[in-house]
PDB file of C-alpha atoms in Angstrom:
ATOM      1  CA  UNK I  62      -1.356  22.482  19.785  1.00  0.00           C
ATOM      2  CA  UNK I  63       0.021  22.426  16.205  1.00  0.00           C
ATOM      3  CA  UNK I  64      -2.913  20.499  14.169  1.00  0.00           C
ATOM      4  CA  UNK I  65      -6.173  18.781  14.722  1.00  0.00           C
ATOM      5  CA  UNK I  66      -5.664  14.782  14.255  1.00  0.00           C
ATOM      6  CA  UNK I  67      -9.181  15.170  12.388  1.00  0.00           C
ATOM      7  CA  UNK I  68     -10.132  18.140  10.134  1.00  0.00           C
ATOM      8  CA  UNK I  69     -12.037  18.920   6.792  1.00  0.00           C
ATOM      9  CA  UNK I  70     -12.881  15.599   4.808  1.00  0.00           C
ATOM     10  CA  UNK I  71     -11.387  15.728   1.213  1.00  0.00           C
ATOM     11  CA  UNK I  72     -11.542  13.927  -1.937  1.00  0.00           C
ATOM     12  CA  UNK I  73      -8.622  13.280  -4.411  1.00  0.00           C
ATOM     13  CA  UNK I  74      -8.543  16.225  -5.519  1.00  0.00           C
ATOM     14  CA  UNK I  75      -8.763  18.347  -2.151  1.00  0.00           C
ATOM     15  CA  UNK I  76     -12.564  19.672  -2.298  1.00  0.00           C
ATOM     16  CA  UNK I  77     -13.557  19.320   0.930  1.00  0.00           C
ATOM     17  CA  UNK I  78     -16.982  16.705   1.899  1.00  0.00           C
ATOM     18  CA  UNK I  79     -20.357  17.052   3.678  1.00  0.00           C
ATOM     19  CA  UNK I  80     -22.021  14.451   5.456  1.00  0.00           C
ATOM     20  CA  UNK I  81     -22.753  13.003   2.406  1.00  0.00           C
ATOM     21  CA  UNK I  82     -19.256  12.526   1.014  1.00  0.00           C
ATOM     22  CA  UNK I  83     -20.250  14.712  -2.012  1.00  0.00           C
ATOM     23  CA  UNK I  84     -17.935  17.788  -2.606  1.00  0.00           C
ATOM     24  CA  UNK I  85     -18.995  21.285  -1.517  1.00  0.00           C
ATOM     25  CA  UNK I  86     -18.589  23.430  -5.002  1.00  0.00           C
ATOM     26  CA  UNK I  87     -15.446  25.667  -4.450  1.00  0.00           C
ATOM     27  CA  UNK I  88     -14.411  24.423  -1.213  1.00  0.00           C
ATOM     28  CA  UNK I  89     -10.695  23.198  -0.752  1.00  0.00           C
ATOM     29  CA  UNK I  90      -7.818  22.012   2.066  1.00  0.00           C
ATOM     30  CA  UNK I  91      -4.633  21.860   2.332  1.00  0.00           C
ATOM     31  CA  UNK I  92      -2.237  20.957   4.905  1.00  0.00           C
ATOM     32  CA  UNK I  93      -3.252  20.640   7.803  1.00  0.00           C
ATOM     33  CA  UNK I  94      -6.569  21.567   7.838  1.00  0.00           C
ATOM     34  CA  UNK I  95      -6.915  18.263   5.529  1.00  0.00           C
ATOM     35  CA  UNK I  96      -8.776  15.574   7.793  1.00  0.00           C
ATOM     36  CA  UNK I  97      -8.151  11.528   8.178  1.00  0.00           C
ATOM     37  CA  UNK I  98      -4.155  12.553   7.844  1.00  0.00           C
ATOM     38  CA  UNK I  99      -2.991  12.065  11.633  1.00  0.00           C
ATOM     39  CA  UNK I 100      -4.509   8.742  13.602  1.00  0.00           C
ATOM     40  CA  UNK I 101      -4.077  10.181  16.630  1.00  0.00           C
ATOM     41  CA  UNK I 102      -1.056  12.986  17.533  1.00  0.00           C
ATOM     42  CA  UNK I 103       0.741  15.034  15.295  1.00  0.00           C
ATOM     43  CA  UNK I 104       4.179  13.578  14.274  1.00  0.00           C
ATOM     44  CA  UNK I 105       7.023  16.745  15.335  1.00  0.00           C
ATOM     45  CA  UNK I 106       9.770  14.776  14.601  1.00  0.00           C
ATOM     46  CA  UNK I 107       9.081  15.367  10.634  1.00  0.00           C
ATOM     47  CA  UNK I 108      10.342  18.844   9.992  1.00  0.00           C
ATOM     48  CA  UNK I 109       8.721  20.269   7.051  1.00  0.00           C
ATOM     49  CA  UNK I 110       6.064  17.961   7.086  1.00  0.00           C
ATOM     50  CA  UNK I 111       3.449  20.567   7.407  1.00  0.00           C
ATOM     51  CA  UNK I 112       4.987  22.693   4.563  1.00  0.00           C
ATOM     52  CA  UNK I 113       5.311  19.993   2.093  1.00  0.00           C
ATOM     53  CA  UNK I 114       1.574  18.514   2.623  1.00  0.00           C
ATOM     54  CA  UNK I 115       0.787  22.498   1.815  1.00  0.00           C
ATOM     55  CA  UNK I 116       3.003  22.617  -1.095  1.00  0.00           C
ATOM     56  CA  UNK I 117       1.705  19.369  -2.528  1.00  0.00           C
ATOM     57  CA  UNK I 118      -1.676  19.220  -1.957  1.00  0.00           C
ATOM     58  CA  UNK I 119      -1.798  22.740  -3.133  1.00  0.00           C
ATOM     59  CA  UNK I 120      -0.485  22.121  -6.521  1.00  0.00           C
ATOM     60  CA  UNK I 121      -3.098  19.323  -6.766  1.00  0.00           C
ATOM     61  CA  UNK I 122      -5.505  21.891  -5.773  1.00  0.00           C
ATOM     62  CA  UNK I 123      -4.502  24.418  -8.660  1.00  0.00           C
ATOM     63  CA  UNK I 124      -3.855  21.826 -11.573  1.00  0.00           C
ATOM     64  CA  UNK I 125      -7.428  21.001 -10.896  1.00  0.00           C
ATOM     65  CA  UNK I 126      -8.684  24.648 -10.906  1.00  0.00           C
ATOM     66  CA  UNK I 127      -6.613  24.705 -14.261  1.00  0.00           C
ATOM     67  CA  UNK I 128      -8.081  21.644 -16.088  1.00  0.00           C
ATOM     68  CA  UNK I 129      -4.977  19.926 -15.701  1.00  0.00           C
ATOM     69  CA  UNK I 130      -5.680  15.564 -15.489  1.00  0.00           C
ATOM     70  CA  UNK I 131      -3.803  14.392 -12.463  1.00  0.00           C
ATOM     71  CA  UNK I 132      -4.101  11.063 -13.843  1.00  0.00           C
TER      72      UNK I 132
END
């Protein structure tokens, strides 16, 4: 088993969700703990799939932590 085809909800900018859909202060994913990114298997046939959804989605994370607009 490589990933979980569910996982932490996240907003835009990676904080993870409650119930709720309101962000948990100082919570964040990335990679594949990220929910809603697999329907329903994990595609293998991507290598480095798992390393660039880290790499991105934790750069997202830190410009945020930084003050940075992602817009």
């Amino acid at each position: 088993l490589l990933t979980t085809t569910s996982g932490l909800r996240i907003d835009t900018r990676c904080a993870v969700l409650n119930d709720q859909d309101e962000p948990l202060g100082g919570l964040y994913a990335v990679g594949n703990v990220q929910g809603d990114m697999f329907a329903v298997n994990y595609p293998t046939v991507f290598p480095g799939l798992s390393h660039g959804r880290c790499v991105t989605f934790g750069r997202i994370v830190g410009l945020h932590l930084a003050g940075k607009n992602l817009a």
